[in-house]
CSV table of N, CA and C and ligand atoms in Angstrom, one decimal:
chain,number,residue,atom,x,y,z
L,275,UNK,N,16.4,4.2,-89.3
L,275,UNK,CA,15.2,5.1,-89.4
L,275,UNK,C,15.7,6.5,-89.8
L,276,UNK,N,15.2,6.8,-91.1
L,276,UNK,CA,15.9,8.5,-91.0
L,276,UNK,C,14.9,9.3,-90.6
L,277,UNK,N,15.8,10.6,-90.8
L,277,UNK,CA,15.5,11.7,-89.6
L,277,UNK,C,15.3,13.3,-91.0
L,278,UNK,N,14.7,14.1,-90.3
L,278,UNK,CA,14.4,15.1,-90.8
L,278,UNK,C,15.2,16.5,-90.1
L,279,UNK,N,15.5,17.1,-90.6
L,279,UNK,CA,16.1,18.2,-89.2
L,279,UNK,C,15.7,19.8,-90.1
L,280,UNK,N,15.0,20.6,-89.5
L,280,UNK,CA,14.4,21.5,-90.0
L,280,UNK,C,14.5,23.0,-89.2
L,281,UNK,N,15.1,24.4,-89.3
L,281,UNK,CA,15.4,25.5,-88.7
L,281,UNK,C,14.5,26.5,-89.3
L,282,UNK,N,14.0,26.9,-88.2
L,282,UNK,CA,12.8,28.4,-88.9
L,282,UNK,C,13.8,29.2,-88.3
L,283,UNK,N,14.2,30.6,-89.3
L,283,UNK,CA,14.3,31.6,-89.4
L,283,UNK,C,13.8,32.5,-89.2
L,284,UNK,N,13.9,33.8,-88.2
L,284,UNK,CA,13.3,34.9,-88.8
L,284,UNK,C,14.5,36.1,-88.5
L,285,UNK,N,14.5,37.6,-87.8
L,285,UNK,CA,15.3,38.2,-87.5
L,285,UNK,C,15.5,38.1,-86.6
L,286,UNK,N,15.2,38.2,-85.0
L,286,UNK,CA,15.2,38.4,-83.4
L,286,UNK,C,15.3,37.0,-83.0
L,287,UNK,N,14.7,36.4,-84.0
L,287,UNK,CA,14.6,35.0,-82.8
L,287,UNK,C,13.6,35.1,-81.1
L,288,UNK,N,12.4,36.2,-81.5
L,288,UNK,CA,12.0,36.4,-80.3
L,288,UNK,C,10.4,36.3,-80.7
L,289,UNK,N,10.3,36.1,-82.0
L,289,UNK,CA,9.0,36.5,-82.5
L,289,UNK,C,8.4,35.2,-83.2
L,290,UNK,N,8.4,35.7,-84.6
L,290,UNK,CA,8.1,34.3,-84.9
L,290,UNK,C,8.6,33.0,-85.4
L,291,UNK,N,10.2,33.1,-85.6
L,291,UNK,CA,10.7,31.8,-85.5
L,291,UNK,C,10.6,31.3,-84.0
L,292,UNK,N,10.9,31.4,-83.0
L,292,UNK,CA,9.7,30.7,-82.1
L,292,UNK,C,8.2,30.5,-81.9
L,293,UNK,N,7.7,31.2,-82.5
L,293,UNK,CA,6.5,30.5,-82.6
L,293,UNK,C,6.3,30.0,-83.6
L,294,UNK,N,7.2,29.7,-84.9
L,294,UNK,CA,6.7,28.2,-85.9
L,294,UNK,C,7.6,27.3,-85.4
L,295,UNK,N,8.4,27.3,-84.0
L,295,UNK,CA,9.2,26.2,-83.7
L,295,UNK,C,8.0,25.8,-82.4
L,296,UNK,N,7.2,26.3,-81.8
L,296,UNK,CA,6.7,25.5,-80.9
L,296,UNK,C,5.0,25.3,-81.6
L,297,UNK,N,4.7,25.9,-82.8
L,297,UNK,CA,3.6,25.1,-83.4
L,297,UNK,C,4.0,24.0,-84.4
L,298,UNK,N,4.9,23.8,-84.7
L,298,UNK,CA,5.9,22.7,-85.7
L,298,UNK,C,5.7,21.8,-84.2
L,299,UNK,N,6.3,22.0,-83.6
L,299,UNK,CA,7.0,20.7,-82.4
L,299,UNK,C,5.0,20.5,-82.1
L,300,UNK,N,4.3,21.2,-81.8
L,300,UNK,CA,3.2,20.4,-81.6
L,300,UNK,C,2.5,19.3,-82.6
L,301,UNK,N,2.3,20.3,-83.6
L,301,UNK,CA,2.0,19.5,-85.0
L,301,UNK,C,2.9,18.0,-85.3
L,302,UNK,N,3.7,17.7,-84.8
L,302,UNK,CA,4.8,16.9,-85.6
L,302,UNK,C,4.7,15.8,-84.0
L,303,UNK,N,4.2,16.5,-83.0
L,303,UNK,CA,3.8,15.7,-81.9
L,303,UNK,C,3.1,14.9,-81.8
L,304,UNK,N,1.5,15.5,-82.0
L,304,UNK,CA,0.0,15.1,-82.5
L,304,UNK,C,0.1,14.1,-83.3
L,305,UNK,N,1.3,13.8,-84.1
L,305,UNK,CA,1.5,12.3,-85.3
L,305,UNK,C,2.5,11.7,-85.1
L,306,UNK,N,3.3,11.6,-83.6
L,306,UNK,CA,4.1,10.6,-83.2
L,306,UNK,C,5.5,11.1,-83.7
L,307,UNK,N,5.7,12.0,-84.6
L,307,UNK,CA,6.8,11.9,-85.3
L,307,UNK,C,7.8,13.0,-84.9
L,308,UNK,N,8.2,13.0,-83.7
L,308,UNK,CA,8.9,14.1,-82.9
L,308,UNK,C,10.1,13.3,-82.7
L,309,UNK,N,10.4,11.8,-82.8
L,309,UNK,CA,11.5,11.8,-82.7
L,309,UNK,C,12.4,11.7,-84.0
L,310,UNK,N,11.2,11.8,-85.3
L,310,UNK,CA,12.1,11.3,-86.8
L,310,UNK,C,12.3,13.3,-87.3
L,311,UNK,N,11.5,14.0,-87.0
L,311,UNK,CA,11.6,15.3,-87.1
L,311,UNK,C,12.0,16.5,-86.4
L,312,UNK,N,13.5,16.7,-86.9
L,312,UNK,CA,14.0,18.0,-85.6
L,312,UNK,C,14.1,18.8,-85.8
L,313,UNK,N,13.7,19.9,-84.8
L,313,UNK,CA,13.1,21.6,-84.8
L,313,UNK,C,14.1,22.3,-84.0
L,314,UNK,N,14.8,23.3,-84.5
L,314,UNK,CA,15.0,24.6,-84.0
L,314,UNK,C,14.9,25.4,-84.6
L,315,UNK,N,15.3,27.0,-84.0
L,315,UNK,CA,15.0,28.2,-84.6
L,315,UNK,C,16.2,29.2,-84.2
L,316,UNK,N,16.1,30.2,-85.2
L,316,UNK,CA,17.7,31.1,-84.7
L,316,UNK,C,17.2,32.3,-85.6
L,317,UNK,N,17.8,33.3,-85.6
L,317,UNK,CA,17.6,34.9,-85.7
L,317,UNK,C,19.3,35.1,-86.7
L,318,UNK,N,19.0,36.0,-87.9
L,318,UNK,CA,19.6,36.1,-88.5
L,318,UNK,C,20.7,37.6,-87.6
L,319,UNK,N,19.9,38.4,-87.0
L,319,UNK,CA,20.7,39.1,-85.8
L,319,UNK,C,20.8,38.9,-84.7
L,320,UNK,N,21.4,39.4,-84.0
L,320,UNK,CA,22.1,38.6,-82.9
L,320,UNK,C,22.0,39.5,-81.5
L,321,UNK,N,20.8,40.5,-81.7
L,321,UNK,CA,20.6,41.7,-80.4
L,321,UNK,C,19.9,41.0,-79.3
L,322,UNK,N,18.8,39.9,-79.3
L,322,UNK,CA,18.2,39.3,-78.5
L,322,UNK,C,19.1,38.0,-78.1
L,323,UNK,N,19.8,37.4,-78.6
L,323,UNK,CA,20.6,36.5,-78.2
L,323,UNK,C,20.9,36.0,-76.4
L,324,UNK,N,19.9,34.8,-76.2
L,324,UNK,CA,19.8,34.2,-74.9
L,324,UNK,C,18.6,34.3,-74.3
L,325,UNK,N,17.9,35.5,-74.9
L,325,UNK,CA,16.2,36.0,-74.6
L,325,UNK,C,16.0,35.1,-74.8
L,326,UNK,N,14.6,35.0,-73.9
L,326,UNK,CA,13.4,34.1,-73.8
L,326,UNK,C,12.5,34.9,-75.0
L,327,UNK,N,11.7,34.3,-75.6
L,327,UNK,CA,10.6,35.0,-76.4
L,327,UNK,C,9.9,36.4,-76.0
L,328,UNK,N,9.8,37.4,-77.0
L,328,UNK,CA,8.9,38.5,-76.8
L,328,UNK,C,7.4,37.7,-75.9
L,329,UNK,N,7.5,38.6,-74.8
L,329,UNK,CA,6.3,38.1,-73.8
L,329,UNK,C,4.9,38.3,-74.9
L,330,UNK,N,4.7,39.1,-75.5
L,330,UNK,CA,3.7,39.0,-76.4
L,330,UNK,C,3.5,37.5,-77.7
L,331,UNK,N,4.3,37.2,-77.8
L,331,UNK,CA,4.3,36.3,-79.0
L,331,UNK,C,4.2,34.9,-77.8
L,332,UNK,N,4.7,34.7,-76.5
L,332,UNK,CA,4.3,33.7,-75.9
L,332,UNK,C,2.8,33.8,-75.2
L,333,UNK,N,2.3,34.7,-74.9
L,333,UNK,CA,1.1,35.1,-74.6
L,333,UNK,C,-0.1,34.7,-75.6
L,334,UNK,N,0.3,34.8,-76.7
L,334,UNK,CA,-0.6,34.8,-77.9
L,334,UNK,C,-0.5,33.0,-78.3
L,335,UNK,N,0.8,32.6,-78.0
L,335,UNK,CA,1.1,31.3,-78.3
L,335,UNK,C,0.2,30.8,-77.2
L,336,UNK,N,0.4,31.1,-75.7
L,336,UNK,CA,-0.3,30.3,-74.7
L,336,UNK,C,-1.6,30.1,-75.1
L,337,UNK,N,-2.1,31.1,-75.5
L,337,UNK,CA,-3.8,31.0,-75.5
L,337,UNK,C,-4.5,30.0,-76.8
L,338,UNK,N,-3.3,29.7,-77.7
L,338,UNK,CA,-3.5,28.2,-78.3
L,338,UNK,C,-2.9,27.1,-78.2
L,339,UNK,N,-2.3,27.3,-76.7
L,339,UNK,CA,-1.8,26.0,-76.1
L,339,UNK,C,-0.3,25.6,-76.2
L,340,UNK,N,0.5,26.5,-77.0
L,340,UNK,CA,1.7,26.6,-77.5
L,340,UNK,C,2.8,27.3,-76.1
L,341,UNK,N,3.6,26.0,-75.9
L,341,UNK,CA,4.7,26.9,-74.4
L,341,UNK,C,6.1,27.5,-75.3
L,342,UNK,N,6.1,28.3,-75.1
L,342,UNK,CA,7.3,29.0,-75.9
L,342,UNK,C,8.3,29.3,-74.5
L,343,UNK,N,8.1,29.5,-73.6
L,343,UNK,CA,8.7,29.7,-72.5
L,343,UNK,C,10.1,29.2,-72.7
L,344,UNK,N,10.2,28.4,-72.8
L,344,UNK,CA,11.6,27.5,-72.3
L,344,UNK,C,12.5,27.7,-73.4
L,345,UNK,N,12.3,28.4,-75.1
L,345,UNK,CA,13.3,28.8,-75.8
L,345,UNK,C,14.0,29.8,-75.6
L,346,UNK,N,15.3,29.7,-76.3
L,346,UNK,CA,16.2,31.1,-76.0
L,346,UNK,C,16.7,31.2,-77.5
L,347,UNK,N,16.8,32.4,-77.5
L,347,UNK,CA,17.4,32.9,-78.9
L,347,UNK,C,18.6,32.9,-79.2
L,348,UNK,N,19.2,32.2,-80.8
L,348,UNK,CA,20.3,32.3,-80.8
L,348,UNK,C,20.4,32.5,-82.0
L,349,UNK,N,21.4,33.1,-82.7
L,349,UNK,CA,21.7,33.7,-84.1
L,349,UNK,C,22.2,32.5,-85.1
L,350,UNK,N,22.0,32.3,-86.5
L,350,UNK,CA,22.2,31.5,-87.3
L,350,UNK,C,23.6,31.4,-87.3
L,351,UNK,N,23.9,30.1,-87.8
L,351,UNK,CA,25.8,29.5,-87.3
L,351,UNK,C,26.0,29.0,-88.9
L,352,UNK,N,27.2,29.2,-89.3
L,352,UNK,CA,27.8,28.4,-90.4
L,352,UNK,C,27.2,26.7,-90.4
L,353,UNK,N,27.4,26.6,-89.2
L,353,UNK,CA,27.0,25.0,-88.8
L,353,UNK,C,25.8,24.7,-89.7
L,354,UNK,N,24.8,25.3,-88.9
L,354,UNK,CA,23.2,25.2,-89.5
L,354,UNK,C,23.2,24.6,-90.9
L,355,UNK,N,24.2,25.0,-91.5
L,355,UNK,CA,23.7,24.5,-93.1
L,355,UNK,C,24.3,23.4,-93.2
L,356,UNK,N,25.0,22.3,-92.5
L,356,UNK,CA,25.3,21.4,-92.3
L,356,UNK,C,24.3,20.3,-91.3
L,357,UNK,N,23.7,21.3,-90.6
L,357,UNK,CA,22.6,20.1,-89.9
L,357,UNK,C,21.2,20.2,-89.8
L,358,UNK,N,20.9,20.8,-90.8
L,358,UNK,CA,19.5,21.2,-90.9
L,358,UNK,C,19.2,21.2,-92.6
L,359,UNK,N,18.4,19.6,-93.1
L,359,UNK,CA,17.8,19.5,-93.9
L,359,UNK,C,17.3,20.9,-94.7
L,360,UNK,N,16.2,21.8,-94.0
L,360,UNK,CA,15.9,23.0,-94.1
L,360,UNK,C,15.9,24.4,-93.3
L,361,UNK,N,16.2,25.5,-93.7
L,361,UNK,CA,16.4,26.6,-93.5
L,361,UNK,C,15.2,27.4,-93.7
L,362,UNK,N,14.3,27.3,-92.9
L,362,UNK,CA,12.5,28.0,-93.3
L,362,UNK,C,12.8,29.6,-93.1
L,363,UNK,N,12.9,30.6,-93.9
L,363,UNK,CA,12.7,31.8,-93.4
L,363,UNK,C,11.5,32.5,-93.4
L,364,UNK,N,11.6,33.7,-92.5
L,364,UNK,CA,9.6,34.0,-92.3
L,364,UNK,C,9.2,34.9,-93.4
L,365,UNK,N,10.4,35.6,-93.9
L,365,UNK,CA,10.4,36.5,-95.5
L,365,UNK,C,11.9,36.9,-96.0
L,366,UNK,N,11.6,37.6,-97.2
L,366,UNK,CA,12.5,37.5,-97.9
L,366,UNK,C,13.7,38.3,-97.4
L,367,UNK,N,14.0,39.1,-96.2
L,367,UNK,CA,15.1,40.0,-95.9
L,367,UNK,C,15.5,38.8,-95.1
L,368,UNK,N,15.1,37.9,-94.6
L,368,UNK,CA,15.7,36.8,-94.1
L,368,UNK,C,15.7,36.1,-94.8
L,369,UNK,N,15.9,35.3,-95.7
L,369,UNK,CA,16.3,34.8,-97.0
L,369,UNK,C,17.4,35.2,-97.5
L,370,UNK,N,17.8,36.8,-97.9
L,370,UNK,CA,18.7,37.1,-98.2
L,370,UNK,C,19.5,37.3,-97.3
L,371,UNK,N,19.5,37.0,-96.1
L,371,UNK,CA,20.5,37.2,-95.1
L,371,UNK,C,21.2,36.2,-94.5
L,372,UNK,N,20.4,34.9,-94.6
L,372,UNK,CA,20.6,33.9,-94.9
L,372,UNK,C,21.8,33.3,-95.5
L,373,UNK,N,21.2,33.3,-97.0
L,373,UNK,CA,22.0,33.4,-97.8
L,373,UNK,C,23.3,33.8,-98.4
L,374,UNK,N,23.6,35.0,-97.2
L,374,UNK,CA,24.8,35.8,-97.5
L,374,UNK,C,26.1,34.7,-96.6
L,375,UNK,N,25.3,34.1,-95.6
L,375,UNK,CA,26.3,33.2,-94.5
L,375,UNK,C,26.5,31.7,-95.1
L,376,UNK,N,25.3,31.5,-96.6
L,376,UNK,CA,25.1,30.0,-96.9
L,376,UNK,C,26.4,29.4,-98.0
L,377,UNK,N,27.3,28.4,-98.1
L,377,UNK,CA,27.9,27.5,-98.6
L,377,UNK,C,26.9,27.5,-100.0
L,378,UNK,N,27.6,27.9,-101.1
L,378,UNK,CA,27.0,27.3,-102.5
L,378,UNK,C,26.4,26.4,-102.9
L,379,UNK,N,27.1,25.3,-102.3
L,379,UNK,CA,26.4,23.9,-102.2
L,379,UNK,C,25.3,23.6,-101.1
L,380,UNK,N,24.5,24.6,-100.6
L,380,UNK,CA,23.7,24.4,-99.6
L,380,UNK,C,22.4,25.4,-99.9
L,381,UNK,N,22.7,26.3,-101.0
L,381,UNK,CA,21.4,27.2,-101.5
L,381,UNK,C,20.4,26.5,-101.1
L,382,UNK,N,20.2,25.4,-101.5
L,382,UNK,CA,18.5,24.9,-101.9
L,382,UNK,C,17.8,24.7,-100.8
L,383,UNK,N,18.8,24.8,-99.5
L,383,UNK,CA,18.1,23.9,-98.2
L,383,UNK,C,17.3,25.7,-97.9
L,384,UNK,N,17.3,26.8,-98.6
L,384,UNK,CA,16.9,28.0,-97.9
L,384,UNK,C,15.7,28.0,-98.6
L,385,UNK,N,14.6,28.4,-97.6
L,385,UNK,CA,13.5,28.4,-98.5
L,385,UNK,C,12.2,29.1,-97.5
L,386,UNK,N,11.3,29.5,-98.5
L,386,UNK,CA,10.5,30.4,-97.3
L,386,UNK,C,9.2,29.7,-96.8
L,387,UNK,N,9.1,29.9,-95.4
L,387,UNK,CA,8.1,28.7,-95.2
L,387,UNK,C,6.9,28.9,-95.6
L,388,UNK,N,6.8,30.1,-95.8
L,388,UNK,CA,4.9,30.1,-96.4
L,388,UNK,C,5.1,29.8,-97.6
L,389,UNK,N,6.3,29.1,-98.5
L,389,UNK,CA,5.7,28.4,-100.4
L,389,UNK,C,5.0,27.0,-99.3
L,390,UNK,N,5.1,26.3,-98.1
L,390,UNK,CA,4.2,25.5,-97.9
L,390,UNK,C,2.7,25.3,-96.9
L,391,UNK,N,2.3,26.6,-97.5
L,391,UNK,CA,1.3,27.1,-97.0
L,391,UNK,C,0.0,27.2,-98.3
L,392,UNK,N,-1.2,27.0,-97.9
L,392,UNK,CA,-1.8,26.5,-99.4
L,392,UNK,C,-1.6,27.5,-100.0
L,393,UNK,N,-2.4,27.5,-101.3
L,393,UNK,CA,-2.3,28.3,-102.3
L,393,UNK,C,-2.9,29.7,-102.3
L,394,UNK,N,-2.3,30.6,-102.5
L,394,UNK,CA,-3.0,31.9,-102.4
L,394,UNK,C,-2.5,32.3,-101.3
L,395,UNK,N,-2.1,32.1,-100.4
L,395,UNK,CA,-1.4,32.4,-98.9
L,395,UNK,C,-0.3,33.8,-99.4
L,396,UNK,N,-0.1,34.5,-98.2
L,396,UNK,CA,0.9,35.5,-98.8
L,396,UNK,C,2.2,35.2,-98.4
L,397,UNK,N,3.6,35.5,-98.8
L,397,UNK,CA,4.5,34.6,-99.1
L,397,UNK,C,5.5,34.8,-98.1
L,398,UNK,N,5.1,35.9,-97.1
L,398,UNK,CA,5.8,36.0,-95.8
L,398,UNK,C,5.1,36.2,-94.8
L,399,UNK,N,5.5,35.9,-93.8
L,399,UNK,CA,5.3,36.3,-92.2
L,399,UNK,C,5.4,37.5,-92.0
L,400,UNK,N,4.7,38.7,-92.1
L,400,UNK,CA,5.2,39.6,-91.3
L,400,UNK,C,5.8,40.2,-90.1
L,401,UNK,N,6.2,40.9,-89.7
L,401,UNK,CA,7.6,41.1,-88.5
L,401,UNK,C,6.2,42.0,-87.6
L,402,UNK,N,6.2,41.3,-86.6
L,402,UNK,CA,4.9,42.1,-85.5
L,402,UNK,C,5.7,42.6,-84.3
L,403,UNK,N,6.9,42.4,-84.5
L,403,UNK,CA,7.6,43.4,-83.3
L,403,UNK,C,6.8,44.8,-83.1
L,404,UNK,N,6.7,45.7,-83.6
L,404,UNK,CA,6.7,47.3,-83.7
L,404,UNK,C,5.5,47.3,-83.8
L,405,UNK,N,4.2,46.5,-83.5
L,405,UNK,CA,2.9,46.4,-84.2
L,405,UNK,C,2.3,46.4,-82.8
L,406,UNK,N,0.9,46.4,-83.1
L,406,UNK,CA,-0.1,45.8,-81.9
L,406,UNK,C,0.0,43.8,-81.9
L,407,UNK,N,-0.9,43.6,-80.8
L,407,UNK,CA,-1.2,42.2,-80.5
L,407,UNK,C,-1.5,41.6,-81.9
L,408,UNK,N,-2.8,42.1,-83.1
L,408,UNK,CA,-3.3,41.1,-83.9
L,408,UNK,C,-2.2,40.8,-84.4
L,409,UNK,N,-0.7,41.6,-84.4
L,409,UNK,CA,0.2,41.2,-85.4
L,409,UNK,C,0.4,39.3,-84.7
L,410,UNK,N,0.6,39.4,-83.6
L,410,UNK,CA,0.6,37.8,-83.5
L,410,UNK,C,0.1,36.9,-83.2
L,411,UNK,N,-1.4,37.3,-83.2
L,411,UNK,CA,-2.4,36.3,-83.8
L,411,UNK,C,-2.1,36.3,-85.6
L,412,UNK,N,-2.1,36.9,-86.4
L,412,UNK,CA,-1.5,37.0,-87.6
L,412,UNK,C,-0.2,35.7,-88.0
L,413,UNK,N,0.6,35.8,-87.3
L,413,UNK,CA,2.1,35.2,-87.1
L,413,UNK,C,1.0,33.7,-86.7
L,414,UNK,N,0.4,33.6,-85.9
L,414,UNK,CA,0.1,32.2,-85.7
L,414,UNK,C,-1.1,31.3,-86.2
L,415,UNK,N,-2.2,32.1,-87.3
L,415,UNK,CA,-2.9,32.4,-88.0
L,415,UNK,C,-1.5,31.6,-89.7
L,416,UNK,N,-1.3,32.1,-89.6
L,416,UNK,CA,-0.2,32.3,-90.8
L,416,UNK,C,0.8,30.9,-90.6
L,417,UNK,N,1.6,30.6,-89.4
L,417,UNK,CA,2.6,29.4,-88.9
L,417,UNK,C,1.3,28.4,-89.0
L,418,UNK,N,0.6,28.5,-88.1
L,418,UNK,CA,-0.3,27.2,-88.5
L,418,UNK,C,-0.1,26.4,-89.8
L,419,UNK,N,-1.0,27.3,-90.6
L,419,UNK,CA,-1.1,26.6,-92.3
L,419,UNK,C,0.2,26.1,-92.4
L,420,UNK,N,0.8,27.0,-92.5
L,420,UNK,CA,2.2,26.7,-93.0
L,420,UNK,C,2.7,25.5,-92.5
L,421,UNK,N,2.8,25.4,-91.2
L,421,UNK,CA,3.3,24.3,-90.7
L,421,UNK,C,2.6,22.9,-91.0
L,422,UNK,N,1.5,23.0,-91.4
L,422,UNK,CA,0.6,21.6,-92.0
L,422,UNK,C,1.0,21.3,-93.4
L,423,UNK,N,1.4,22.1,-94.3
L,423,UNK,CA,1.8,21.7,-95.7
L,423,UNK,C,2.9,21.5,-95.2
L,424,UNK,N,3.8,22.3,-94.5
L,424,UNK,CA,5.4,21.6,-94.1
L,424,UNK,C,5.8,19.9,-93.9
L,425,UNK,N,4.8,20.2,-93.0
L,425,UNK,CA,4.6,18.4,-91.9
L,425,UNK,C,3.9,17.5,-93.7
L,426,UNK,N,2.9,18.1,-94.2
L,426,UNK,CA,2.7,16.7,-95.1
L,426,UNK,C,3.8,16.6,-96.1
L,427,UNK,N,4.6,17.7,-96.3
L,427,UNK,CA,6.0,17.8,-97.3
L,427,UNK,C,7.3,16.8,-96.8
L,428,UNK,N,7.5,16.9,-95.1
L,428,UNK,CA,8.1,16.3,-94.8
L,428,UNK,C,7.6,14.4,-94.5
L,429,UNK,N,6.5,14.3,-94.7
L,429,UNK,CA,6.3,12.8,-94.5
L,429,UNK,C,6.8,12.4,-95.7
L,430,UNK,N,6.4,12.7,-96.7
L,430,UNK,CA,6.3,12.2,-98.2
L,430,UNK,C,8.4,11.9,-98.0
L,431,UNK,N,8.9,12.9,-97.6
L,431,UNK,CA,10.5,12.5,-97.3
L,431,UNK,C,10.6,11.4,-96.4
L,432,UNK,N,10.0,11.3,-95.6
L,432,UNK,CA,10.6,10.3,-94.5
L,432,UNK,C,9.9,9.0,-95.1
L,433,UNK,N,9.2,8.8,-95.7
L,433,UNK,CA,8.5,7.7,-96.5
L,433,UNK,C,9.4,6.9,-97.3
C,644,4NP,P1,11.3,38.4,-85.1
C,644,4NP,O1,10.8,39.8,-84.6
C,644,4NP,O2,12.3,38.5,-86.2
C,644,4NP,O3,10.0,37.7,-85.5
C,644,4NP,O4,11.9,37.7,-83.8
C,644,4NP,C1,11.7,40.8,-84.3
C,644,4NP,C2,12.3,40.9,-83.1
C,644,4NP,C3,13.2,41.9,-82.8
C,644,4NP,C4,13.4,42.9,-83.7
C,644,4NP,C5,12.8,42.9,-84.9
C,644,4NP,C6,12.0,41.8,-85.2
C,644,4NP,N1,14.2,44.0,-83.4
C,644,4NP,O5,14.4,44.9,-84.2
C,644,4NP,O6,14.8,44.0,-82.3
């Protein structure tokens, strides 16, 4: 049976690459396919490293059902581009940062998760650290879509 292995990106690893790793892991739940599809997430800097999620971004996740609690942040590894099909980042300064750690032969796996978000969508996540609350309703407003064109992108693979 093959497998899918897939890493969201963002900077902190406290924000919203945890929350498209615990609306991914629900989404991919809801259709059985949690054991052919695997999720983590990591921070292209390395200041929050072992944090639990920004209490705001799990608060905002709780209230649509999303437990972020139990992740801890860790910064992107050489490895990653060896065990992760894809590299989602939430915009393009993570993309390029990415990139700077990525093997030549592994470009392609970097890619930004909102191109699978429908059409017209805007093409990053914005960074809601420094912001009020809507910023992460925003972030989960935004991961949602995204994560549903992800999930039908990744069936069409595992098919
Ligand atoms: P994230 O948000 O990249 O979505 O986890 C941030 C978290 C921390 C910082 C910036 C963005 N920071 O500057 O510490």
């Amino acid at each position: 049976m093959n497998t899918v292995s897939i890493c969201f990106v963002c900077l902190g690893n406290i924000c919203r690459s945890p929350t498209a790793e615990a609306v991914m892991r629900a989404q991919v739940e809801a259709v059985g396919l949690a054991d052919r599809i695997l999720i983590d997430s990591a921070g292209t800097g390395d200041w929050h490293v072992g944090k639990a999620p920004d209490e705001r971004a799990q608060q905002a996740g709780r209230a649509r059902g999303y437990d972020l609690a139990p992740l801890r942040a860790r910064q992107v590894a050489a490895a990653d581009f060896e065990r992760f099909d894809l590299l989602l980042a939430m915009d393009e300064a993570n993309v390029r940062n990415v990139l700077r750690l990525c093997p030549p032969t592994r470009r392609e796996r970097v890619r930004l998760l909102m191109e699978f978000a429908p059409a017209g969508a805007a093409r990053e996540v914005a960074d809601p650290y420094f912001g009020g609350e809507e910023g992460f309703e925003q972030v989960l407003d935004q991961v949602e879509a995204a994560c549903a064109g992800l999930l039908a992108h990744l069936r069409t693979r595992l098919a």
